């Protein structure tokens, strides 16, 4: 048995209601690390370009890696499928579900075919069963969790489920793991299409590691870097309690918000994190083995219109959704957060679609008649909540937005596509572009629509704070100039490669702080101590590069090219109205050229070149490209 | 004689299970993370309303680090697990209640593990 791994893939055929186990190939463990990397290779091999996302042949893969089940794994699971918009639908989530899957004895679960009637998957160590889920269908994610617990009679069973949004095939629905951990934009839609309501897991095993002494030593070092008192990273102490909330006021000051559908960078009366902490937070609530005291928090609204709303939130990103639609009230945004996680819907899809509709409404492109009588103005709390409910239930105008804002703009026309904030047909993810060119480039080239977790954190290392003994494969002084296109190619390449490694171990990208973000040696020590391999640093990063190239090869095979690696028109052409920050314009092309050149991809088309693919041991991709006539 | 006792401030528990995993590591085969070996179990309900760490151990015979703390106390990020002598305990609990009233951050951590502000501002920072 390999250390760290359980060495098993569980394949479930929903049509036949059968499950089978197969061994995880050792070659994959060595080449792709695990989790996201191995999901990629399964998807590449088994879901080709001729398979429609909604056909029974599309697959849904839940993956964990060698470090999952140890405290470094942090409960991360990677869900992957072919997204309804044909790129890779991939996302990570935390929670207790992934370690439980490892304890039950599996590294990967691959869901195949479609069920005729709603079912749920029950995994209890060796016992795997596809069970009827008629009672579960139509319930929200929290009700599903409780129903599954009652039906199975196991009090601490871990449940991954979809909500009404996934069941109704809202375009970017998510899978919700245990306590409001959401992951995999678009994966919930495919799960709903397969009529799989939930996956319930219970395990009694463990995860063994090769070198306990070195593992403990490296882990203590890891915790020291993230310790509030000892850290060298200014973000850590505040992140540990407020997570992304910590920068709400700061980002508003410097104009980094997408306020009013990214027309402006600031908003008056921006949410104050202290108010949230004093009035609504009950206690910390983090994912599995999170090293931060309170990267996530449980909130309960005690009074007012939305009294009784409660839930867990992590990483704090949801609060940045408020300025996009001009909301300045904590209770509204918390109620909205509860709605989204109960429905299993993607917050970003909802908020950017509504913001787009609000702008169209204010500009007179759509009227009250189109919006079913809702006064869809920026800052209208009730309209925001009502429209979210309409999207979830696919009712009236909500049905249009449930298709995603890009499709809605195609249907409405009248120039409404000018206000879209989408890349590759999918809504953005809060990261500012005009203020930080590294973020603009990284979002444009992402293989699964805009996804900030593939290259997080967004700030380049401060060259003056960079320890002397650490060398980085880019010029830190140039990379630190966030509004210049200089050297962003090498920076973004490094971010993608190193984060692909971290996500494949897996571990959480939100702990990539301090020197963890620039020096991969500690990650390597943890990996080697866990698996017993003798991987070198170069090989380690090379594995990350291989994963990114494989993902690129996948979307190239689906027909994505350089023209799709672009930004919303607003980012390229319009300055930020209140801070006068200029648009990105032609700088994007400069950065793309730079990026593709350093990647070894063709500059005209973004197709990985043959020598690069051969260098990364991806010979089968070369053959594939030849057979399909891509090169 | 070691008079220290285990106390749990369970209103601060984030449910992260660091204690559970590390306890199982030292109580089991010393090379395996397996919650069934652990003396601590965090009880969570499906509604997600509470995390209750249940400790089936007096903290005297298990693995202690160089500072004399059991491994679970060392790895707890919020300071929920308290291992101290009974006289000190009263003082600490009082301090926590007092600080909680003054500074909302102490809803999330204990003051003796992470005093606030975290460190003295060095002169060269400015």
XYZ file of C-alpha atoms in Angstrom:
757
model
C 0.000 0.000 0.000
C 1.234 3.471 -0.817
C 1.435 5.840 2.114
C -1.094 8.642 2.170
C -3.236 6.916 -0.406
C -6.031 4.384 -0.067
C -5.388 3.399 -3.684
C -9.008 2.964 -4.720
C -11.352 4.575 -7.207
C -15.032 3.959 -6.637
C -17.051 3.924 -9.847
C -20.793 4.219 -9.580
C -23.097 3.513 -12.499
C -26.343 5.293 -11.690
C -28.322 3.708 -14.526
C -27.574 0.171 -13.369
C -27.329 1.222 -9.700
C -24.041 -0.624 -9.418
C -20.742 0.282 -7.831
C -17.319 -1.150 -8.558
C -13.864 -0.542 -7.158
C -10.678 -0.265 -9.139
C -7.072 0.356 -8.246
C -5.650 3.818 -8.643
C -2.783 3.596 -11.168
C 0.587 4.329 -9.510
C 1.687 6.241 -12.586
C -1.050 8.805 -11.942
C 0.000 9.266 -8.319
C 3.527 10.076 -9.463
C 2.615 12.249 -12.440
C -0.390 14.237 -11.223
C 0.004 14.260 -7.387
C -3.724 13.746 -6.673
C -7.045 15.501 -6.224
C -7.420 18.116 -8.966
C -4.519 16.651 -10.989
C -5.894 13.117 -11.130
C -9.426 14.409 -11.703
C -8.014 16.138 -14.771
C -6.558 12.983 -16.219
C -9.749 10.985 -15.557
C -11.788 13.708 -17.234
C -9.340 13.984 -20.138
C -9.355 10.236 -20.760
C -13.033 9.581 -20.298
C -14.975 12.680 -21.332
C -13.892 13.543 -24.851
C -14.926 16.435 -27.082
C -17.780 14.456 -28.644
C -19.603 14.094 -25.330
C -22.295 16.632 -24.561
C -22.209 17.999 -20.966
C -25.789 16.841 -20.413
C -25.359 13.409 -21.978
C -25.242 10.339 -19.709
C -21.601 9.874 -20.732
C -20.449 13.024 -18.961
C -18.891 12.125 -15.631
C -18.814 13.701 -12.229
C -15.596 13.118 -10.313
C -14.996 13.706 -6.608
C -11.293 13.566 -5.857
C -9.024 13.655 -2.830
C -5.259 13.405 -2.618
C -2.466 11.816 -0.610
C -2.500 14.440 2.148
C -6.262 14.336 2.597
C -7.216 12.911 5.971
C -4.053 14.369 7.508
C -4.280 17.849 9.047
C -2.607 19.360 5.973
C -5.432 18.178 3.702
C -7.901 20.575 5.347
C -10.834 18.594 4.080
C -10.368 19.729 0.520
C -12.195 17.861 -2.185
C -12.064 18.667 -5.873
C -15.249 18.147 -7.868
C -14.884 18.015 -11.592
C -17.027 17.551 -14.657
C -17.486 18.950 -18.122
C -19.220 22.244 -17.434
C -22.473 22.991 -19.296
C -20.446 25.672 -21.131
C -17.911 22.977 -22.167
C -14.804 24.102 -20.261
C -13.635 22.269 -17.158
C -16.162 22.600 -14.376
C -13.912 22.285 -11.366
C -13.965 23.545 -7.834
C -12.595 22.737 -4.444
C -14.501 22.687 -1.185
C -13.626 22.062 2.418
C -15.622 20.444 5.180
C -15.481 16.993 6.689
C -16.665 15.091 3.654
C -13.353 14.419 1.895
C -11.467 13.029 4.917
C -14.454 10.821 5.659
C -14.225 9.448 2.114
C -10.575 8.602 2.731
C -11.449 7.002 6.077
C -14.061 4.925 4.239
C -11.275 3.669 1.983
C -11.572 5.587 -1.298
C -9.563 8.321 -2.948
C -11.890 9.045 -5.834
C -15.569 8.633 -6.640
C -16.542 8.686 -10.304
C -20.250 9.047 -11.037
C -21.310 7.664 -14.416
C -24.548 7.618 -16.448
C -27.890 8.978 -15.271
C -30.490 7.679 -12.879
C -34.119 7.547 -14.041
C -35.533 8.616 -10.690
C -33.788 10.598 -7.915
C -31.240 8.567 -5.983
C -28.579 9.117 -3.355
C -25.323 7.298 -2.881
C -24.609 5.714 0.490
C -21.003 4.775 1.297
C -20.299 3.070 4.616
C -16.773 1.639 4.381
C -17.142 -1.373 2.061
C -20.895 -1.092 1.816
C -21.828 1.022 -1.209
C -25.406 1.385 -2.276
C -27.421 3.543 -4.660
C -30.622 4.274 -2.772
C -33.925 5.815 -3.674
C -34.159 9.546 -2.869
C -37.746 10.420 -3.663
C -38.193 12.105 -0.259
C -34.963 14.070 -0.617
C -35.717 15.583 -4.009
C -36.959 19.156 -3.821
C -35.576 19.740 -0.337
C -32.826 22.248 0.399
C -29.288 21.167 1.279
C -29.745 21.428 5.041
C -32.995 19.449 4.985
C -31.306 16.832 2.825
C -28.531 16.474 5.359
C -30.956 15.906 8.215
C -33.124 13.514 6.184
C -30.099 11.443 5.192
C -28.973 11.289 8.811
C -32.405 10.083 9.897
C -32.715 7.553 7.083
C -29.277 6.033 7.616
C -29.360 6.276 11.398
C -25.716 7.383 11.538
C -25.530 10.603 13.569
C -22.203 11.862 12.244
C -22.667 10.928 8.606
C -21.100 13.383 6.165
C -23.291 14.511 3.309
C -22.546 16.229 0.010
C -25.739 17.332 -1.650
C -27.292 19.611 -4.211
C -30.118 22.002 -3.517
C -33.124 23.045 -5.566
C -30.837 25.050 -7.899
C -28.946 21.950 -8.964
C -32.139 19.965 -9.354
C -33.565 22.662 -11.626
C -30.320 22.842 -13.643
C -29.435 26.461 -12.880
C -26.305 26.958 -14.989
C -23.636 27.253 -12.272
C -25.152 25.264 -9.396
C -22.793 23.947 -6.761
C -22.399 20.906 -4.579
C -22.703 21.680 -0.866
C -20.484 19.658 1.454
C -21.417 19.167 5.124
C -21.804 22.593 6.762
C -22.329 25.068 3.928
C -19.013 24.329 2.214
C -19.765 24.978 -1.445
C -17.634 23.825 -4.327
C -17.614 23.125 -8.039
C -19.407 25.769 -10.076
C -21.504 23.846 -12.588
C -20.919 20.489 -10.910
C -24.218 20.781 -9.031
C -25.976 21.226 -12.359
C -24.512 18.006 -13.759
C -25.254 16.230 -10.460
C -28.868 17.393 -10.767
C -28.956 16.244 -14.375
C -27.801 12.809 -13.224
C -30.593 12.874 -10.603
C -28.121 12.281 -7.805
C -29.454 14.111 -4.759
C -26.652 13.423 -2.306
C -23.594 11.374 -1.471
C -23.506 10.239 2.160
C -20.230 8.912 3.511
C -19.239 7.218 6.722
C -15.813 5.700 7.296
C -13.958 4.076 10.154
C -10.454 3.734 8.743
C -7.448 6.024 8.804
C -4.707 7.462 6.659
C -1.161 6.311 7.345
C 1.953 8.290 6.571
C 5.510 7.211 5.883
C 7.670 9.433 8.042
C 5.810 10.652 11.159
C 8.754 12.474 12.757
C 9.486 14.629 9.729
C 5.815 15.166 9.084
C 5.285 16.519 12.596
C 8.366 18.721 12.292
C 7.231 20.164 8.968
C 3.687 20.622 10.245
C 4.897 22.549 13.299
C 6.896 24.788 10.966
C 3.783 25.210 8.819
C 1.708 26.278 11.808
C 4.419 28.685 12.916
C 4.254 30.492 9.583
C 0.513 30.914 10.074
C 0.725 31.782 13.763
C -0.581 35.257 14.522
C 2.323 36.101 16.780
C 5.152 34.749 14.677
C 4.088 35.383 11.096
C 5.917 37.698 8.712
C 2.774 38.209 6.619
C 0.684 41.250 7.536
C -2.452 39.510 6.288
C -2.293 36.583 8.687
C -3.426 38.148 11.995
C -6.426 39.843 10.479
C -7.215 36.981 8.088
C -7.284 34.593 11.012
C -10.428 36.296 12.380
C -12.017 38.284 9.615
C -10.675 36.405 6.573
C -11.566 38.437 3.499
C -13.796 40.754 5.573
C -10.621 42.310 6.851
C -10.117 44.197 3.589
C -13.707 45.364 3.051
C -12.982 48.911 4.147
C -9.506 48.993 2.646
C -10.610 47.829 -0.780
C -13.401 50.355 -0.702
C -10.888 53.102 0.128
C -8.573 52.255 -2.752
C -11.433 51.558 -5.133
C -10.897 47.860 -5.757
C -14.535 46.819 -5.514
C -16.847 45.879 -8.369
C -19.357 48.382 -7.024
C -22.525 48.865 -9.071
C -21.642 46.182 -11.607
C -17.998 47.357 -11.688
C -18.909 50.854 -12.849
C -17.321 52.248 -9.726
C -14.594 51.153 -7.360
C -16.018 52.553 -4.154
C -19.296 52.576 -2.336
C -20.598 54.864 0.404
C -21.482 53.202 3.707
C -19.433 50.108 2.983
C -20.076 47.166 5.291
C -18.028 47.284 8.487
C -16.573 43.954 9.620
C -16.660 44.960 13.300
C -20.413 45.343 13.094
C -20.697 41.836 11.702
C -18.490 40.395 14.400
C -20.255 42.178 17.244
C -23.833 41.659 16.156
C -24.116 38.527 14.044
C -21.196 36.174 14.656
C -21.848 33.473 17.226
C -18.636 31.498 17.186
C -15.858 30.366 14.865
C -16.699 27.547 12.469
C -13.929 26.358 10.195
C -13.324 23.414 7.926
C -11.416 20.254 8.730
C -8.088 21.054 10.445
C -8.054 24.704 9.428
C -5.023 26.300 11.116
C -6.721 29.686 11.453
C -8.822 30.270 14.582
C -11.727 31.738 12.677
C -11.320 31.752 8.921
C -14.996 30.767 8.979
C -17.703 31.874 11.334
C -21.224 30.892 12.253
C -23.718 33.728 12.055
C -27.222 34.080 13.380
C -29.476 37.056 12.737
C -31.329 37.782 15.934
C -33.607 40.666 15.057
C -35.120 42.602 12.207
C -36.757 41.534 8.979
C -34.547 38.518 8.461
C -34.438 37.291 12.066
C -33.739 33.595 12.268
C -31.456 33.365 9.263
C -28.301 31.474 10.127
C -25.451 29.638 8.527
C -21.742 29.171 8.248
C -19.565 31.266 6.073
C -15.943 30.871 5.233
C -13.252 32.996 3.746
C -15.632 35.970 3.775
C -15.848 36.514 0.044
C -19.625 36.783 0.122
C -19.496 40.219 1.744
C -17.810 41.622 -1.383
C -20.962 40.681 -3.309
C -22.860 43.440 -1.492
C -21.289 46.449 -3.274
C -21.797 44.807 -6.679
C -25.529 45.296 -6.280
C -25.171 48.378 -4.073
C -26.289 46.708 -0.836
C -25.006 48.205 2.412
C -26.778 46.096 5.000
C -25.243 43.110 6.755
C -28.580 41.430 7.433
C -29.565 41.455 3.755
C -26.302 39.995 2.597
C -26.347 37.365 5.350
C -29.919 36.372 4.522
C -28.859 36.138 0.896
C -25.904 33.990 1.872
C -28.287 31.623 3.677
C -30.576 31.458 0.638
C -27.665 30.619 -1.654
C -26.172 27.883 0.464
C -29.557 26.280 1.107
C -30.303 26.294 -2.614
C -26.826 25.159 -3.652
C -26.529 28.035 -6.085
C -23.383 29.887 -7.039
C -23.237 33.263 -5.287
C -21.194 34.820 -8.067
C -23.613 33.774 -10.767
C -26.517 35.196 -8.790
C -24.916 38.483 -7.821
C -23.325 39.325 -11.176
C -26.467 38.324 -13.086
C -28.630 40.510 -10.869
C -26.131 43.387 -11.063
C -26.175 43.127 -14.838
C -29.978 43.134 -14.834
C -29.977 46.115 -12.460
C -27.766 48.103 -14.793
C -29.954 47.191 -17.762
C -32.999 48.260 -15.733
C -31.486 51.600 -14.745
C -30.475 52.246 -18.353
C -33.965 51.406 -19.568
C -33.053 48.310 -21.580
C -35.444 46.255 -19.504
C -38.494 47.597 -17.706
C -40.689 46.697 -14.773
C -42.749 44.563 -17.167
C -39.726 42.341 -17.914
C -38.772 41.970 -14.262
C -42.219 40.783 -13.130
C -42.947 44.068 -11.367
C -39.768 44.147 -9.294
C -38.095 47.539 -9.012
C -34.658 46.227 -9.871
C -32.537 49.207 -8.844
C -29.073 49.170 -7.326
C -29.275 49.134 -3.558
C -32.843 47.804 -3.386
C -32.542 45.116 -0.724
C -35.960 43.579 -1.239
C -35.561 43.375 -5.000
C -32.218 41.646 -4.557
C -33.624 38.984 -2.229
C -36.775 38.501 -4.327
C -34.811 38.125 -7.537
C -32.482 35.589 -5.893
C -35.517 33.552 -4.878
C -36.837 33.808 -8.425
C -33.544 32.526 -9.862
C -33.551 29.587 -7.468
C -37.137 28.677 -8.340
C -36.634 29.566 -12.032
C -39.692 31.704 -11.996
C -40.398 34.406 -14.609
C -37.419 36.750 -15.093
C -35.438 34.559 -12.704
C -35.584 31.730 -15.236
C -33.742 33.926 -17.714
C -31.024 34.830 -15.203
C -30.725 31.193 -14.132
C -29.284 30.494 -17.569
C -26.416 32.843 -16.700
C -26.103 36.497 -17.630
C -24.406 35.800 -20.964
C -27.335 33.718 -22.256
C -29.776 36.236 -20.848
C -27.989 39.030 -22.748
C -28.146 36.998 -25.953
C -31.910 36.675 -25.524
C -32.569 40.299 -24.512
C -30.111 41.947 -26.914
C -30.520 45.748 -27.261
C -26.866 46.285 -26.369
C -27.234 44.709 -22.930
C -24.173 42.551 -23.608
C -22.065 45.697 -23.147
C -22.610 45.500 -19.383
C -21.771 41.827 -18.963
C -19.034 40.808 -16.569
C -18.286 37.342 -17.868
C -15.260 35.433 -19.098
C -15.798 32.307 -21.213
C -19.506 32.753 -20.525
C -19.177 32.588 -16.760
C -19.559 35.375 -14.238
C -16.524 36.945 -12.568
C -15.350 36.237 -9.038
C -14.872 39.577 -7.263
C -11.194 39.965 -8.123
C -10.471 43.452 -9.439
C -8.750 43.655 -12.814
C -8.092 47.281 -13.664
C -6.273 47.744 -10.348
C -4.169 44.589 -10.551
C -2.945 43.413 -13.915
C -1.752 40.085 -12.564
C -5.362 39.330 -11.641
C -6.617 40.440 -15.031
C -4.229 38.101 -16.810
C -4.807 35.204 -14.427
C -8.594 35.430 -14.794
C -8.406 35.703 -18.565
C -6.316 32.574 -19.033
C -8.068 30.390 -16.453
C -9.068 26.992 -17.800
C -12.381 26.855 -15.980
C -13.866 30.257 -16.528
C -12.772 32.965 -14.107
C -11.584 31.161 -10.980
C -9.427 32.950 -8.440
C -8.592 29.866 -6.380
C -6.323 28.628 -9.161
C -3.795 31.384 -8.460
C -4.666 32.767 -5.035
C -3.460 34.936 -3.265
C -3.659 37.750 -5.780
C -0.996 40.010 -4.368
C 2.542 39.418 -5.599
C 5.178 39.048 -2.864
C 6.458 42.329 -1.517
C 10.035 42.327 -2.827
C 11.307 44.085 0.283
C 9.695 41.554 2.611
C 10.909 38.578 0.588
C 13.475 36.615 2.612
C 16.953 36.850 1.081
C 17.472 33.103 0.713
C 14.365 32.596 -1.402
C 14.576 32.953 -5.146
C 11.450 33.247 -7.238
C 11.198 32.614 -10.982
C 10.134 36.194 -11.739
C 11.404 39.663 -11.014
C 9.667 40.604 -7.748
C 10.151 44.333 -8.262
C 8.507 44.331 -11.684
C 5.794 41.889 -10.644
C 4.977 44.130 -7.684
C 3.994 46.954 -10.051
C 0.380 45.935 -10.262
C -0.675 48.408 -12.955
C 2.009 47.625 -15.459
C 2.004 44.613 -17.814
C 5.701 43.973 -17.148
C 6.715 40.453 -16.162
C 3.164 39.398 -15.365
C 3.524 36.341 -17.621
C 6.160 34.706 -15.465
C 4.390 35.706 -12.237
C 1.072 34.205 -13.333
C 2.763 31.066 -14.652
C 4.427 30.565 -11.275
C 1.161 31.237 -9.428
C -0.722 28.714 -11.555
C 1.928 25.999 -11.324
C 2.535 26.289 -7.601
C -1.165 26.519 -6.710
C -1.930 23.508 -8.910
C 0.512 21.575 -6.728
C -1.073 22.840 -3.503
C -4.607 22.103 -4.706
C -3.562 18.613 -5.783
C -1.969 17.614 -2.463
C -4.641 18.808 -1.563
C -4.506 21.761 0.747
C -6.395 24.989 1.038
C -5.140 27.901 -1.090
C -6.251 30.340 1.610
C -3.416 29.220 3.864
C -0.886 30.208 1.218
C 0.439 33.126 3.200
C 3.874 34.384 4.138
C 6.668 32.317 2.665
C 4.271 29.431 1.964
C 3.315 31.327 -1.174
C 6.807 31.847 -2.531
C 8.770 28.916 -1.189
C 7.458 25.440 -2.018
C 10.042 23.604 0.100
C 7.773 23.161 3.091
C 4.965 21.771 0.944
C 7.509 19.413 -0.578
C 8.674 18.252 2.874
C 5.094 17.527 3.888
C 4.441 15.650 0.645
C 7.620 13.579 0.877
C 7.112 12.803 4.571
C 3.541 11.696 3.902
C 4.008 9.598 0.763
C 7.623 8.487 1.238
C 8.619 9.728 -2.189
C 11.897 11.449 -2.907
C 10.547 14.188 -5.067
C 12.793 17.163 -5.763
C 11.596 20.755 -5.870
C 11.937 20.980 -9.646
C 9.936 17.818 -10.206
C 7.337 19.044 -7.765
C 6.705 22.300 -9.643
C 6.921 20.390 -12.915
C 3.965 18.290 -11.769
C 1.982 21.468 -11.270
C 2.940 22.671 -14.726
C 1.856 19.318 -16.148
C -1.566 19.665 -14.514
C -2.073 23.163 -15.948
C -0.968 22.017 -19.405
C -3.324 19.067 -19.271
C -6.197 21.363 -18.360
C -5.280 23.681 -21.214
C -5.133 20.688 -23.572
C -8.609 19.714 -22.427
C -10.202 23.056 -23.248
C -8.216 23.328 -26.490
C -9.742 19.996 -27.459
C -13.145 21.511 -26.690
C -12.430 24.382 -29.071
C -11.257 27.159 -26.730
C -8.501 29.356 -28.186
C -6.727 32.612 -27.474
C -9.801 34.638 -28.449
C -11.612 33.129 -25.436
C -8.845 34.212 -23.052
C -10.197 37.693 -22.728
C -11.805 40.042 -20.238
C -15.216 41.697 -20.034
C -15.547 44.730 -22.300
C -15.917 47.012 -19.289
C -12.456 46.049 -17.970
C -10.820 46.591 -21.349
C -12.519 49.811 -22.399
C -13.970 51.728 -19.453
C -12.073 53.484 -16.669
C -13.351 53.109 -13.113
C -15.716 56.049 -12.853
C -14.869 57.298 -9.367
C -11.157 56.570 -9.074
C -10.181 57.368 -12.685
C -8.199 54.152 -12.940
C -7.738 53.601 -16.674
C -9.011 50.541 -18.538
C -6.642 47.685 -19.365
C -6.923 48.042 -23.118
C -4.076 46.649 -25.168
C -2.060 45.715 -22.083
C -3.965 42.441 -21.974
C -2.521 41.379 -25.322
C 0.981 42.249 -24.169
C 0.524 40.125 -21.061
C -1.058 37.238 -22.968
C 1.892 37.128 -25.402
C 4.249 37.124 -22.453
C 2.317 34.400 -20.663
C 2.013 32.056 -23.646
C 5.695 32.542 -24.471
C 6.789 31.507 -20.990
C 4.322 28.658 -20.991
C 5.630 27.284 -24.285
C 2.240 27.634 -25.924
C 1.538 28.929 -29.397
C 1.097 32.708 -29.173
C -1.527 32.896 -31.915
C -3.800 30.131 -30.697
C -2.797 29.304 -27.080
C -2.340 25.637 -28.042
C 0.492 23.978 -26.073
C 3.419 23.249 -28.408
C 4.556 19.700 -29.054
C 7.991 20.064 -27.448
C 6.426 21.477 -24.275
C 3.958 18.600 -24.076
C 6.699 16.023 -24.691
C 8.904 17.688 -22.085
C 6.061 17.279 -19.579
C 5.529 13.631 -20.508
C 2.145 14.319 -22.054
C 2.801 12.306 -25.228
C -0.803 11.136 -25.456
C -1.968 14.756 -25.775
C 0.302 15.212 -28.804
C -1.230 12.128 -30.438
C -4.689 13.318 -29.531
C -4.113 16.731 -31.116
C -2.845 15.059 -34.306
C -5.788 12.673 -34.517
C -8.286 15.479 -34.046
C -6.487 17.719 -36.556
C -5.876 20.472 -33.990
C -2.215 20.865 -35.011
C 2.649 15.689 41.031
C 0.919 17.070 38.006
C -2.260 18.760 39.187
C -3.300 20.134 35.841
C -6.771 19.444 34.553
C -8.510 19.503 31.223
C -11.224 22.069 30.615
C -13.072 22.845 27.426
C -14.379 26.309 26.571
C -16.751 24.820 24.047
C -18.373 28.094 22.987
C -15.115 28.847 21.154
C -14.756 25.507 19.368
C -14.545 25.969 15.603
C -15.073 22.271 14.952
C -11.796 21.961 13.059
C -10.837 18.594 14.575
C -7.116 19.366 14.752
C -7.149 17.994 18.314
C -8.962 14.845 17.251
C -6.569 14.069 14.418
C -3.374 14.718 16.378
C -4.610 12.783 19.408
C -5.360 9.802 17.178
C -1.880 10.109 15.692
C -0.148 9.647 19.048
C -2.661 7.334 20.682
C -2.806 4.944 17.728
C -0.002 3.478 15.649
C 2.054 6.704 15.632
C 1.939 6.815 11.841
C -1.755 6.976 11.179
C -4.457 9.626 11.390
C -7.526 7.670 12.371
C -10.276 9.352 14.417
C -11.318 6.052 15.988
C -8.115 6.011 18.078
C -8.679 9.502 19.388
C -9.596 10.282 22.976
C -11.212 13.512 21.853
C -14.237 13.564 19.673
C -15.949 16.698 18.465
C -19.653 16.085 18.518
C -21.475 17.989 15.800
C -25.157 17.885 15.069
C -26.571 17.823 11.569
C -28.161 21.244 12.104
C -24.686 22.673 12.682
C -25.736 24.557 15.784
C -23.066 23.285 18.137
C -19.588 21.824 18.255
C -18.896 20.017 21.499
C -15.426 18.595 22.085
C -15.728 15.589 24.369
C -12.499 14.633 26.101
C -12.065 11.094 27.399
C -8.610 11.681 28.870
C -6.992 13.421 31.834
C -4.099 14.715 29.757
C -1.465 13.101 31.970
C -0.331 10.028 30.100
C -0.558 11.184 26.505
C 2.048 12.866 24.322
C 3.272 16.193 25.659
C 5.408 18.677 23.784
C 8.510 20.410 25.161
C 6.404 23.005 26.955
C 4.443 20.326 28.782
C 1.263 20.785 26.784
C -0.630 17.802 25.434
C -0.531 17.687 21.636
C -4.253 18.531 21.321
C -3.808 21.751 23.309
C -0.814 22.702 21.189
C -2.677 22.168 17.918
C -5.967 23.830 18.921
C -6.119 27.072 16.912
C -8.684 28.895 19.058
C -7.573 27.913 22.548
C -10.779 26.015 23.269
C -8.856 23.267 25.032
C -7.391 24.435 28.316
C -4.892 22.389 30.318
C -3.992 24.119 33.510
C -4.159 23.817 37.306
C -7.440 24.492 38.995
C -6.443 27.769 40.696
C -5.250 29.267 37.439
C -8.369 28.071 35.707
C -10.693 30.366 37.646
C -8.505 33.356 36.802
C -8.414 32.467 33.137
C -12.123 31.935 32.830
C -12.727 35.300 34.472
C -10.263 36.946 32.106
C -12.051 35.416 29.120
C -15.461 36.682 30.243
C -14.050 40.142 30.911
C -12.243 40.357 27.564
C -15.277 39.073 25.697
C -17.244 42.021 26.974
C -14.589 44.524 25.946
C -13.418 43.165 22.625
C -15.623 41.060 20.318
C -12.574 39.221 18.951
C -12.608 37.126 22.088
C -15.771 35.464 20.877
C -13.367 33.612 18.649
C -10.176 32.993 20.625
C -8.840 32.940 24.160
C -6.874 35.984 25.377
C -4.025 34.075 27.013
C -3.149 32.231 23.822
C -3.356 35.246 21.560
C -3.059 38.489 23.519
C -4.418 41.423 21.593
C -2.757 43.349 19.985
C -0.703 40.449 18.785
C 2.699 42.005 19.193
C 4.505 45.173 20.107
C 4.886 47.398 17.088
C 8.563 47.475 16.213
C 9.992 50.934 15.577
C 11.282 50.004 12.120
C 7.729 49.239 11.011
C 7.109 52.948 10.726
